[in-house]
Short mmCIF file of C-alpha atoms and ligand atoms in Angstrom, two decimals:
data_model
loop_
_atom_site.label_atom_id
_atom_site.label_comp_id
_atom_site.label_asym_id
_atom_site.label_seq_id
_atom_site.Cartn_x
_atom_site.Cartn_y
_atom_site.Cartn_z
CA MET A 1 83.72 61.24 92.41
CA THR A 2 81.00 60.22 94.86
CA MET A 3 82.01 59.09 98.30
CA MET A 4 81.06 55.51 97.39
CA LYS A 5 83.19 55.58 94.24
CA LYS A 6 86.12 57.01 96.20
CA LEU A 7 85.83 54.21 98.73
CA GLN A 8 85.64 51.62 95.98
CA ALA A 9 88.70 53.11 94.26
CA SER A 10 90.78 53.12 97.42
CA ALA A 11 89.67 49.57 98.28
CA ALA A 12 90.76 48.48 94.82
CA ALA A 13 94.10 50.21 95.28
CA ILE A 14 94.62 48.45 98.61
CA ALA A 15 93.68 45.10 97.09
CA LEU A 16 96.09 45.72 94.25
CA SER A 17 98.97 46.62 96.54
CA THR A 18 98.22 43.62 98.78
CA THR A 19 98.36 41.34 95.77
CA ALA A 20 101.57 42.98 94.64
CA VAL A 21 103.16 42.48 98.07
CA ALA A 22 101.80 38.96 98.50
CA ALA A 23 103.18 38.06 95.09
CA GLN A 24 106.70 38.60 96.34
CA GLU A 25 106.69 37.52 99.94
CA VAL A 26 108.15 34.71 101.97
CA GLU A 27 107.02 34.03 105.49
CA VAL A 28 110.06 32.69 107.31
CA LEU A 29 109.84 30.68 110.51
CA HIS A 30 113.16 30.72 112.41
CA TRP A 31 114.64 30.89 115.90
CA TRP A 32 117.16 33.67 115.37
CA THR A 33 116.16 36.10 118.09
CA SER A 34 119.40 37.19 119.83
CA GLY A 35 121.27 40.37 118.85
CA GLY A 36 123.81 38.58 116.64
CA GLU A 37 121.18 36.30 115.15
CA ALA A 38 118.86 39.21 114.39
CA ALA A 39 121.73 40.95 112.61
CA ALA A 40 122.23 37.81 110.52
CA VAL A 41 118.50 37.65 109.72
CA GLY A 42 118.84 41.26 108.59
CA THR A 43 121.40 40.30 105.95
CA LEU A 44 119.01 37.69 104.55
CA ARG A 45 116.05 40.06 104.61
CA ASP A 46 118.17 42.66 102.76
CA ALA A 47 119.36 40.15 100.17
CA LEU A 48 115.76 39.15 99.46
CA ALA A 49 114.59 42.76 99.31
CA GLY A 50 117.29 43.31 96.68
CA GLY A 51 115.63 40.57 94.62
CA GLY A 52 112.18 42.08 95.16
CA VAL A 53 111.04 39.52 97.75
CA GLY A 54 109.33 40.78 100.91
CA TRP A 55 109.87 39.18 104.33
CA VAL A 56 107.21 38.21 106.84
CA ASP A 57 108.94 37.42 110.09
CA MET A 58 107.92 34.41 112.23
CA PRO A 59 110.51 34.15 115.02
CA VAL A 60 110.21 31.47 117.74
CA ALA A 61 112.97 31.76 120.35
CA GLY A 62 114.84 28.70 121.61
CA GLY A 63 118.19 27.28 120.50
CA GLY A 64 118.19 23.88 118.88
CA GLY A 65 114.81 24.80 117.41
CA SER A 66 112.55 22.48 119.47
CA ASP A 67 110.09 25.28 120.17
CA ALA A 68 110.15 26.45 116.57
CA MET A 69 109.41 22.89 115.47
CA THR A 70 106.42 22.72 117.85
CA VAL A 71 105.02 25.91 116.34
CA LEU A 72 105.69 24.58 112.85
CA ARG A 73 103.75 21.39 113.56
CA ALA A 74 100.79 23.47 114.80
CA ARG A 75 100.85 25.64 111.68
CA VAL A 76 100.98 22.68 109.34
CA THR A 77 98.22 20.88 111.24
CA ALA A 78 96.10 24.01 110.89
CA GLY A 79 96.69 23.88 107.12
CA ASP A 80 98.72 27.07 107.12
CA PRO A 81 102.43 26.22 106.71
CA PRO A 82 104.96 29.07 106.51
CA THR A 83 106.64 29.33 103.11
CA ALA A 84 110.20 28.86 104.39
CA VAL A 85 111.49 27.31 107.59
CA GLN A 86 114.89 27.25 109.30
CA MET A 87 115.51 23.59 109.95
CA LEU A 88 118.17 21.22 111.24
CA GLY A 89 119.29 17.78 110.16
CA PHE A 90 116.86 15.01 110.98
CA SER A 91 113.85 17.35 111.13
CA ILE A 92 114.37 18.08 107.44
CA GLN A 93 114.32 14.37 106.76
CA ASP A 94 111.14 13.88 108.81
CA TRP A 95 109.24 16.63 106.98
CA ALA A 96 110.49 15.39 103.64
CA ALA A 97 109.28 11.88 104.51
CA GLU A 98 105.85 13.35 105.19
CA GLY A 99 105.90 14.80 101.68
CA SER A 100 105.61 18.38 102.94
CA LEU A 101 108.68 19.90 101.32
CA ALA A 102 109.05 21.50 97.92
CA ASN A 103 111.44 20.00 95.40
CA LEU A 104 114.42 22.27 94.67
CA ASN A 105 116.06 20.04 92.05
CA ASP A 106 115.77 22.45 89.11
CA LEU A 107 117.49 25.27 90.95
CA ALA A 108 120.06 22.93 92.47
CA ALA A 109 120.96 21.56 89.04
CA GLU A 110 121.10 25.01 87.47
CA GLN A 111 123.42 26.28 90.20
CA GLY A 112 125.48 23.10 90.65
CA TRP A 113 124.78 22.64 94.37
CA ALA A 114 125.87 19.00 94.30
CA ASP A 115 129.43 20.05 93.46
CA VAL A 116 129.86 22.59 96.26
CA VAL A 117 127.79 21.37 99.20
CA PRO A 118 129.78 18.89 101.32
CA ASP A 119 128.41 15.34 101.56
CA ALA A 120 127.84 15.65 105.30
CA LEU A 121 125.34 18.46 104.55
CA GLN A 122 123.82 16.93 101.42
CA ARG A 123 122.90 13.96 103.55
CA PHE A 124 120.35 16.28 105.18
CA SER A 125 119.54 18.67 102.27
CA THR A 126 118.42 15.82 100.06
CA TYR A 127 115.77 13.19 100.57
CA ASP A 128 115.27 10.24 98.26
CA GLY A 129 117.73 11.84 95.84
CA ASN A 130 115.83 15.16 95.71
CA TRP A 131 116.97 18.51 97.04
CA VAL A 132 114.54 19.61 99.75
CA ALA A 133 116.56 22.28 101.61
CA ALA A 134 119.17 24.95 100.99
CA PRO A 135 122.01 25.07 103.58
CA VAL A 136 123.04 28.55 104.63
CA ASN A 137 125.88 27.69 107.00
CA VAL A 138 127.78 25.21 109.12
CA HIS A 139 128.00 25.74 112.87
CA SER A 140 129.87 23.57 115.30
CA THR A 141 129.20 23.00 118.95
CA ASN A 142 132.60 22.05 120.42
CA TRP A 143 133.89 25.57 121.01
CA VAL A 144 134.98 27.53 124.08
CA TRP A 145 134.56 31.34 124.00
CA ALA A 146 136.92 33.15 126.33
CA ASN A 147 137.49 36.65 127.68
CA THR A 148 141.14 37.41 126.91
CA ALA A 149 141.55 40.26 129.42
CA LEU A 150 140.35 37.96 132.18
CA MET A 151 142.68 35.19 131.03
CA ALA A 152 145.59 37.65 131.18
CA GLU A 153 144.54 38.97 134.59
CA LEU A 154 144.33 35.46 136.00
CA GLY A 155 147.51 34.29 134.26
CA ILE A 156 145.62 31.64 132.29
CA ASP A 157 147.02 30.20 129.06
CA GLN A 158 144.74 28.50 126.61
CA PRO A 159 144.08 25.08 128.17
CA THR A 160 145.16 22.11 126.10
CA ASP A 161 143.58 19.27 128.05
CA TRP A 162 140.66 18.63 130.36
CA ASP A 163 142.69 19.03 133.56
CA GLY A 164 144.07 22.33 132.32
CA PHE A 165 140.54 23.46 131.46
CA VAL A 166 139.28 22.61 134.95
CA ALA A 167 142.29 24.35 136.53
CA ALA A 168 141.50 27.51 134.55
CA LEU A 169 137.85 27.40 135.65
CA GLN A 170 139.01 26.92 139.25
CA ALA A 171 141.34 29.93 139.03
CA ALA A 172 138.47 32.12 137.81
CA GLN A 173 136.14 30.89 140.50
CA ASP A 174 138.75 31.39 143.21
CA ALA A 175 139.21 34.97 142.04
CA GLY A 176 135.48 35.62 142.45
CA TYR A 177 134.43 35.46 138.81
CA THR A 178 131.84 33.23 137.23
CA ALA A 179 134.06 30.56 135.74
CA LEU A 180 131.59 29.11 133.23
CA ALA A 181 128.83 31.25 131.73
CA HIS A 182 125.90 28.94 131.13
CA GLY A 183 122.16 29.00 130.82
CA GLY A 184 120.29 26.10 132.36
CA GLN A 185 118.06 25.16 129.43
CA ALA A 186 117.88 21.61 128.13
CA TRP A 187 119.36 22.43 124.73
CA GLN A 188 122.28 24.32 126.30
CA ASP A 189 123.03 21.46 128.68
CA ALA A 190 122.92 19.14 125.66
CA THR A 191 125.23 21.42 123.68
CA ILE A 192 127.88 21.02 126.37
CA PHE A 193 127.19 17.30 126.54
CA ASP A 194 128.15 16.87 122.85
CA SER A 195 131.68 17.88 123.82
CA MET A 196 131.84 15.82 127.00
CA VAL A 197 130.96 12.65 125.09
CA MET A 198 133.49 13.42 122.37
CA GLY A 199 136.13 14.54 124.87
CA VAL A 200 135.87 11.43 126.99
CA GLY A 201 135.48 8.78 124.32
CA GLY A 202 136.64 10.26 121.01
CA PRO A 203 135.09 9.73 117.58
CA GLU A 204 134.37 6.01 117.87
CA PHE A 205 132.50 6.45 121.13
CA TYR A 206 130.59 9.46 119.82
CA GLN A 207 129.53 7.46 116.78
CA ALA A 208 128.53 4.41 118.82
CA SER A 209 126.56 6.31 121.46
CA MET A 210 125.11 9.41 119.79
CA VAL A 211 124.67 8.18 116.22
CA ASP A 212 124.35 4.38 116.37
CA LEU A 213 122.58 4.51 119.76
CA ASP A 214 124.33 1.35 120.85
CA PRO A 215 122.98 0.56 124.34
CA GLU A 216 126.37 -0.73 125.47
CA ALA A 217 128.01 2.58 124.63
CA LEU A 218 125.12 4.57 126.09
CA GLY A 219 125.40 2.78 129.41
CA SER A 220 129.18 2.43 129.48
CA ASP A 221 131.77 3.65 131.96
CA MET A 222 132.78 6.23 129.40
CA MET A 223 129.25 7.62 129.44
CA VAL A 224 129.38 7.72 133.23
CA GLU A 225 132.61 9.70 132.89
CA ALA A 226 130.94 12.11 130.44
CA PHE A 227 128.25 12.73 133.06
CA ASN A 228 130.95 13.13 135.72
CA ARG A 229 132.46 15.90 133.62
CA MET A 230 129.04 17.54 133.38
CA GLU A 231 128.97 17.54 137.20
CA THR A 232 132.39 19.15 137.28
CA LEU A 233 131.14 21.89 134.96
CA ARG A 234 127.98 22.29 137.07
CA GLY A 235 130.28 23.28 139.94
CA PHE A 236 131.55 26.25 137.93
CA VAL A 237 128.29 27.94 136.89
CA ASP A 238 126.81 30.80 138.92
CA ASP A 239 123.72 30.60 141.13
CA ASN A 240 121.49 32.29 138.55
CA PHE A 241 122.21 29.95 135.67
CA SER A 242 118.80 28.32 135.63
CA GLY A 243 116.74 29.28 132.57
CA ARG A 244 119.20 31.93 131.38
CA ASP A 245 119.24 32.49 127.61
CA TRP A 246 122.50 31.54 125.89
CA ASN A 247 123.13 35.05 124.58
CA LEU A 248 122.96 36.43 128.13
CA ALA A 249 125.59 33.86 129.07
CA SER A 250 127.70 35.10 126.12
CA ALA A 251 127.20 38.64 127.43
CA MET A 252 128.77 37.61 130.74
CA VAL A 253 131.97 36.67 128.88
CA ILE A 254 131.75 39.79 126.72
CA ASN A 255 131.42 41.99 129.83
CA GLY A 256 134.20 40.27 131.76
CA GLU A 257 131.91 38.79 134.42
CA ALA A 258 132.73 35.26 133.29
CA LEU A 259 135.80 33.54 131.90
CA PHE A 260 134.49 30.89 129.46
CA GLN A 261 131.36 29.78 127.68
CA ILE A 262 131.05 26.41 125.93
CA MET A 263 128.73 27.09 123.02
CA GLY A 264 128.35 26.73 119.28
CA ASP A 265 129.85 29.44 117.14
CA TRP A 266 126.59 31.37 117.00
CA ALA A 267 128.10 32.78 120.23
CA LYS A 268 130.67 34.54 118.07
CA GLY A 269 127.80 36.45 116.50
CA GLU A 270 127.16 38.01 119.93
CA PHE A 271 130.80 39.06 120.43
CA VAL A 272 130.93 40.55 116.94
CA ASN A 273 127.58 42.25 117.43
CA ALA A 274 129.02 43.82 120.60
CA GLY A 275 131.88 45.28 118.55
CA GLN A 276 134.51 42.80 119.76
CA THR A 277 137.18 41.15 117.62
CA ALA A 278 138.41 37.55 117.67
CA GLY A 279 141.97 37.35 118.93
CA ASP A 280 141.58 40.72 120.66
CA GLU A 281 138.85 41.05 123.31
CA PHE A 282 137.82 37.42 122.98
CA THR A 283 139.27 34.19 121.73
CA CYS A 284 138.01 30.76 120.73
CA PHE A 285 139.38 27.25 121.01
CA ARG A 286 138.03 23.73 120.77
CA VAL A 287 136.73 22.19 123.98
CA PRO A 288 139.82 20.48 125.40
CA GLY A 289 139.69 16.80 124.55
CA THR A 290 137.76 17.37 121.32
CA GLU A 291 140.59 18.86 119.24
CA GLY A 292 140.74 17.36 115.78
CA THR A 293 137.02 16.62 115.80
CA VAL A 294 134.05 18.77 114.84
CA THR A 295 130.47 18.28 116.00
CA PHE A 296 128.48 20.26 113.47
CA ASN A 297 125.03 21.49 112.66
CA SER A 298 123.89 23.24 109.54
CA ASP A 299 121.00 25.69 109.33
CA GLN A 300 119.05 24.95 106.21
CA PHE A 301 115.95 26.48 104.69
CA ALA A 302 113.24 24.05 103.77
CA MET A 303 110.43 25.33 101.57
CA PHE A 304 106.96 24.04 102.33
CA ASN A 305 104.69 22.90 99.51
CA VAL A 306 102.59 25.81 98.32
CA THR A 307 100.32 25.85 95.28
CA ASP A 308 100.41 29.57 94.54
CA ALA A 309 102.83 30.19 91.64
CA SER A 310 104.03 33.55 92.97
CA ALA A 311 104.78 32.03 96.37
CA GLN A 312 106.72 29.28 94.62
CA ALA A 313 108.69 31.90 92.70
CA ALA A 314 109.51 33.68 95.97
CA GLN A 315 110.71 30.37 97.45
CA THR A 316 113.01 29.80 94.49
CA GLU A 317 114.31 33.34 94.81
CA MET A 318 115.01 32.76 98.49
CA ALA A 319 116.78 29.43 97.96
CA SER A 320 118.87 31.02 95.25
CA ALA A 321 119.82 33.97 97.49
CA VAL A 322 120.75 31.62 100.34
CA MET A 323 123.07 29.62 98.10
CA SER A 324 124.81 32.57 96.49
CA PRO A 325 128.56 32.60 97.31
CA GLU A 326 128.55 36.33 98.10
CA PHE A 327 125.60 35.95 100.42
CA GLN A 328 127.20 33.00 102.21
CA ILE A 329 130.12 35.27 103.06
CA THR A 330 128.01 38.24 104.17
CA PHE A 331 125.70 36.09 106.28
CA ASN A 332 128.30 33.91 107.95
CA LEU A 333 130.56 36.81 108.89
CA VAL A 334 127.68 38.09 111.00
CA LYS A 335 126.25 34.76 112.15
CA GLY A 336 129.51 33.29 113.49
CA SER A 337 129.19 30.17 111.35
CA VAL A 338 131.12 29.18 108.23
CA PRO A 339 129.82 28.79 104.66
CA ALA A 340 127.92 25.69 103.59
CA ARG A 341 129.80 25.71 100.29
CA THR A 342 133.31 24.39 99.86
CA ASP A 343 134.28 26.97 97.22
CA ILE A 344 134.33 30.09 99.42
CA PRO A 345 137.68 31.74 100.23
CA SER A 346 138.33 32.28 103.95
CA ASP A 347 140.28 35.53 103.72
CA GLN A 348 137.42 37.76 104.85
CA PHE A 349 136.80 35.65 107.95
CA ASP A 350 138.29 36.38 111.37
CA MET A 351 140.62 34.07 113.29
CA CYS A 352 137.82 31.87 114.62
CA GLY A 353 136.09 31.71 111.24
CA GLN A 354 139.30 30.71 109.49
CA MET A 355 139.99 28.05 112.12
CA GLY A 356 136.43 26.84 111.76
CA MET A 357 136.67 26.55 107.99
CA ALA A 358 140.03 24.77 108.04
CA GLN A 359 138.99 22.38 110.81
CA LEU A 360 135.71 21.58 109.11
CA ALA A 361 137.52 20.62 105.92
CA GLU A 362 140.11 18.57 107.84
CA ALA A 363 137.48 16.78 109.89
CA ALA A 364 135.41 16.00 106.79
CA ALA A 365 138.47 14.58 105.04
CA GLY A 366 139.73 12.68 108.10
CA GLY A 367 136.48 11.08 109.23
CA THR A 368 136.21 13.12 112.42
CA LEU A 369 133.21 15.22 111.44
CA PHE A 370 130.07 14.24 113.33
CA GLY A 371 126.56 15.60 113.55
CA SER A 372 125.74 17.38 116.80
CA MET A 373 123.26 15.47 118.94
CA ALA A 374 122.18 18.68 120.67
CA HIS A 375 121.36 20.32 117.34
CA GLY A 376 119.53 17.56 115.56
CA HIS A 377 122.27 16.07 113.40
CA ALA A 378 123.10 12.83 115.21
CA ASN A 379 119.72 11.20 115.73
CA ASN A 380 116.02 11.85 115.19
CA PRO A 381 114.04 14.44 117.17
CA SER A 382 112.37 11.95 119.51
CA VAL A 383 115.68 10.36 120.54
CA GLN A 384 117.22 13.81 120.82
CA ASN A 385 114.46 14.99 123.15
CA ALA A 386 114.76 11.82 125.23
CA MET A 387 118.48 12.53 125.61
CA TYR A 388 117.77 16.17 126.52
CA ASP A 389 115.53 15.04 129.38
CA VAL A 390 118.15 12.77 130.93
CA ILE A 391 121.03 15.23 130.47
CA THR A 392 119.09 18.08 132.06
CA ALA A 393 117.72 16.00 134.92
CA HIS A 394 121.28 14.94 135.70
CA PHE A 395 122.65 18.49 135.37
CA ASN A 396 120.04 19.64 137.85
CA GLY A 397 121.02 16.97 140.35
CA GLU A 398 118.14 14.52 139.88
CA TYR A 399 120.47 11.65 138.95
CA ASP A 400 124.05 10.81 139.77
CA ALA A 401 126.33 9.94 136.85
CA GLU A 402 125.75 6.16 137.03
CA THR A 403 121.98 6.55 137.16
CA ALA A 404 122.09 9.06 134.30
CA ALA A 405 123.93 6.65 132.02
CA ALA A 406 121.43 3.89 132.87
CA GLU A 407 118.51 6.27 132.30
CA LEU A 408 119.99 7.24 128.94
CA VAL A 409 119.87 3.63 127.79
CA THR A 410 116.21 3.29 128.80
CA ALA A 411 115.12 6.67 127.47
CA VAL A 412 116.72 6.08 124.08
CA GLU A 413 115.27 2.61 123.81
CA LEU A 414 111.77 3.95 124.48
CA ALA A 415 112.20 6.79 121.99
CA MET A 416 113.53 4.69 119.10
C1 BGC B 503 121.13 27.04 115.32
C2 BGC B 503 121.85 28.36 115.29
C3 BGC B 503 121.32 29.24 116.40
C4 BGC B 503 121.44 28.52 117.74
C5 BGC B 503 120.96 29.31 118.93
C6 BGC B 503 121.18 26.44 116.70
O1 BGC B 503 120.37 25.30 116.73
O2 BGC B 503 121.71 26.16 114.39
O3 BGC B 503 121.68 29.01 114.06
O4 BGC B 503 122.02 30.46 116.42
O5 BGC B 503 120.69 27.33 117.66
O6 BGC B 503 119.71 29.85 118.75
#
């Protein structure tokens, strides 16, 4: 074979293999970049590989997904959307309204999604009666993660009310520990705020302020009290909290530098990834004052409209893998969340997972299940971002509690 022929042959072989790979690939945009999250991504990548679908990774760090959504917008504007995107609540609805999402009705009907996905999730997975996203989990934000050895050393029992929680934080601080592990990033401040609003005012107040955006509730004395509690918490973080990533805050509890972290149950993924066991080295309980309620968010995969038939086939394969009962167990054991299907047994889950599953079902049945504002399930992204700005400005001392509540009213009004 002449040199030219050899070159042509190898170019053809490369082209062939590229086509073969491209035929079975999904490019996935997500914000799962911590140790526990990466382990969870690994289970999805493996499940897809088992079905012959390759994975092109597009990670964009930042909890709550605001940064990922900015990158997504840029990609779509440039005419190059990723095939599959991790998405939360109202963002799914926005993209569906723009007509950008693929219709998953055939697969959903074939696999009976409507019978096993709870209504609170379907409200976001469907748009105009069509399935536009496949939910992989349910997280909730009103959790405390605690170092049990430190609790024992300090003689702290699990707090059952706000005063008890503050007393425990005080005991840790007095003993020279960081009482509350926290990272000063807007979405983390907002994650804590979910629980302060619920803890102060209960379900009705959460609904009125975070979901209905009633200006009276937003500017009320109860909202001032929620901000007061944020100030109390601010007094228990360490000097280096500003800008710290959430998983580094989890590591402080894991390593025994800090007593508590208030964070969604993706934090459990970090403890598990560090080889720790719920009920042993760490424990979990609902943020005191929010017991009986659940503020949730569900990670869903939305598929962007693509014309290429092989890419569409890969999307269907991915949605199918995400919804498989076995996969929902494997994934959620690692991720720290609970399954997005109601037909999954809880026996393989640890103490926190079993509590999470039972409480989710109870809250859904009892009308105390609410979308997390911090994680895009209470209101639309522009209102959410307006709330983030006020919450963070207050946490950093720019506003006192009264001013913050007043600013919240104005910011929400402008963003609506
Ligand atoms: C997502 C979780 C993720 C967390 C931190 C949340 O918005 O729902 O899956 O682990 O952010 O990155």
